[in-house]
mmCIF file of C-alpha atoms and ligand atoms in Angstrom:
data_model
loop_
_atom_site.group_PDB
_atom_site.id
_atom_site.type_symbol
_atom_site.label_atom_id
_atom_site.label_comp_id
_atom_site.label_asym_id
_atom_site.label_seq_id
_atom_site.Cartn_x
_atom_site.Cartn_y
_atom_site.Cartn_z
ATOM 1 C CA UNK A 1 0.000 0.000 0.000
ATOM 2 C CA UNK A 2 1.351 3.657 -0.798
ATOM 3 C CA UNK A 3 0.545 6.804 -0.114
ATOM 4 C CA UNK A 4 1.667 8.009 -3.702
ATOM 5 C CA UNK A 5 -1.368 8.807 -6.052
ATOM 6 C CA UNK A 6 -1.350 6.578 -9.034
ATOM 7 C CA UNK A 7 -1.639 8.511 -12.340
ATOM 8 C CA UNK A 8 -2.678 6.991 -15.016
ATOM 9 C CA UNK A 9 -0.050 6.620 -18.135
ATOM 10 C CA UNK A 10 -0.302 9.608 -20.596
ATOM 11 C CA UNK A 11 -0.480 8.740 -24.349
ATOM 12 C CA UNK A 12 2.520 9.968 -26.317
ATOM 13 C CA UNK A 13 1.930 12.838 -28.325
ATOM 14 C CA UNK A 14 3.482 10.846 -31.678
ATOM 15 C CA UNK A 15 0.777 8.360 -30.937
ATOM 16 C CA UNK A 16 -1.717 10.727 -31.113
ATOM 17 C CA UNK A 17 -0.806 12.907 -34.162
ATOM 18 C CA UNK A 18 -0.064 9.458 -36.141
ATOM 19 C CA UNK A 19 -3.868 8.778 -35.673
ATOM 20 C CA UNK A 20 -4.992 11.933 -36.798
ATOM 21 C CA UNK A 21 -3.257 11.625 -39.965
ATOM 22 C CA UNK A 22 -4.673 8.440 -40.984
ATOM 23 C CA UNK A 23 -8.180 8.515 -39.136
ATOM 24 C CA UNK A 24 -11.034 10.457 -40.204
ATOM 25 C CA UNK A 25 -13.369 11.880 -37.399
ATOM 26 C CA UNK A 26 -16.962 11.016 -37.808
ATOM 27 C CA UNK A 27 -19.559 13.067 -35.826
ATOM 28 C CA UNK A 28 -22.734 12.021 -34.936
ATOM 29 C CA UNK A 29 -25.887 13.626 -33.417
ATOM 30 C CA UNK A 30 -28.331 11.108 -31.710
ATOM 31 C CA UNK A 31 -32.192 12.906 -31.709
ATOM 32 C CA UNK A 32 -35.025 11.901 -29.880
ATOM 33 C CA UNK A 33 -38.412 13.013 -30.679
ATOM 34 C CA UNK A 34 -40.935 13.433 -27.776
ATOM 35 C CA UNK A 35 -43.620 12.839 -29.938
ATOM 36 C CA UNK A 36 -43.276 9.167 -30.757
ATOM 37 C CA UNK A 37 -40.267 8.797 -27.877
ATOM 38 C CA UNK A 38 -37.782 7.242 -30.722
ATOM 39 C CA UNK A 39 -34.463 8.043 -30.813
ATOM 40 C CA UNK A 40 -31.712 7.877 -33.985
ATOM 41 C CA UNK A 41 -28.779 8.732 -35.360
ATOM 42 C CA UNK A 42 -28.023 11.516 -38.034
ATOM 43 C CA UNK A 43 -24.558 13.008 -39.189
ATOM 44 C CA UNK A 44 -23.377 16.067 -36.874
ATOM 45 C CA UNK A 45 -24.028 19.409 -38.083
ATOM 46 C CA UNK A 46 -22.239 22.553 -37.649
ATOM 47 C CA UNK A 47 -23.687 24.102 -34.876
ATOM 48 C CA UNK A 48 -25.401 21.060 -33.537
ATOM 49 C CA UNK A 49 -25.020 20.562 -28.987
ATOM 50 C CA UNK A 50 -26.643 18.635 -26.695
ATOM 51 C CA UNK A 51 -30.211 19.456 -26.195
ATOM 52 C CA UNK A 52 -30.657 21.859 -28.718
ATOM 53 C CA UNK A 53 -34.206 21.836 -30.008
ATOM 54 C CA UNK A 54 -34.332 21.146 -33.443
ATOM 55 C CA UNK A 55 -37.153 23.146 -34.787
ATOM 56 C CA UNK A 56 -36.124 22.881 -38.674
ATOM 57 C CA UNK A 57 -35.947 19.140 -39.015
ATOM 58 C CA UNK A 58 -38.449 16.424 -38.868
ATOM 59 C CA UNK A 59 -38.750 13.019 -36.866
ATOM 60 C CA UNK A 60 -37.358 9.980 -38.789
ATOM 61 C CA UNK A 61 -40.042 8.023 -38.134
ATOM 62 C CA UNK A 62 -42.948 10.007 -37.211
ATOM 63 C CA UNK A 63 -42.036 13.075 -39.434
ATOM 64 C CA UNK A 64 -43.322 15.311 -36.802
ATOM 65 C CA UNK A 65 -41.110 18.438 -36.603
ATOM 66 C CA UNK A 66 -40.552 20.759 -33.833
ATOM 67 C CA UNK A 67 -40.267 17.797 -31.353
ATOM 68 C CA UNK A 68 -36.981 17.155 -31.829
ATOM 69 C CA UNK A 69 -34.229 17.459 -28.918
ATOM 70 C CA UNK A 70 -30.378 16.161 -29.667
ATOM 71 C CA UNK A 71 -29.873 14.331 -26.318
ATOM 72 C CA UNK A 72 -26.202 13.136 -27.433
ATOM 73 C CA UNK A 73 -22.711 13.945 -29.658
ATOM 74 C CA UNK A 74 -20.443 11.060 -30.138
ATOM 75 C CA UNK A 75 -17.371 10.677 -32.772
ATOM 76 C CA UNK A 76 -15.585 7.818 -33.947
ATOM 77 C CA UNK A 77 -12.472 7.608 -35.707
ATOM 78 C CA UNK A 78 -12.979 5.925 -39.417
ATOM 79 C CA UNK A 79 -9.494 4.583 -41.027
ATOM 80 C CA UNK A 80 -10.454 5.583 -44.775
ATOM 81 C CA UNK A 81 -8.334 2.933 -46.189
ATOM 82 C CA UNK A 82 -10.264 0.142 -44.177
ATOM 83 C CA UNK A 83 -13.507 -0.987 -45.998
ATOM 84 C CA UNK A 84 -16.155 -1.979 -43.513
HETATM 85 ZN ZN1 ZN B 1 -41.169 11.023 -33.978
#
């Protein structure tokens, strides 16, 4: 047992800058409509943060608008040379 605080390891900075130059950030906003309670994915916008009320765009599966509330961001990192 020790007193010393345990940091976790820090990623090199070469690491990091090697992944940026092959991987491609993907941004997605996940939207859930309190009409019909669904939730889905669309591609991130420009200007797009959590629960912003989308008042221009309509429900994927009801096609109600002004319902819509973007509950969540998430990115992954897409290696363009990797087919999926
Ligand atoms: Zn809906």
């Amino acid at each position: 047992m020790s007193d010393e605080p345990q940091f976790p390891p820090i990623p090199a900075v070469g690491d990091i800058l090697d992944r940026k130059k092959r991987f491609v950030e993907k941004k997605h906003s996940v939207i859930k409509c309190s009409a019909c309670q669904a939730d889905f994915l669309r591609q991130f916008k420009a200007g797009d943060f959590v629960f912003k009320k989308l008042t221009d765009e309509e429900c994927e599966k009801c096609q109600r608008s002004k319902s819509l509330t973007l509950i969540e961001i998430y990115s992954e990192w897409i290696d363009p040379k990797k087919k999926s």
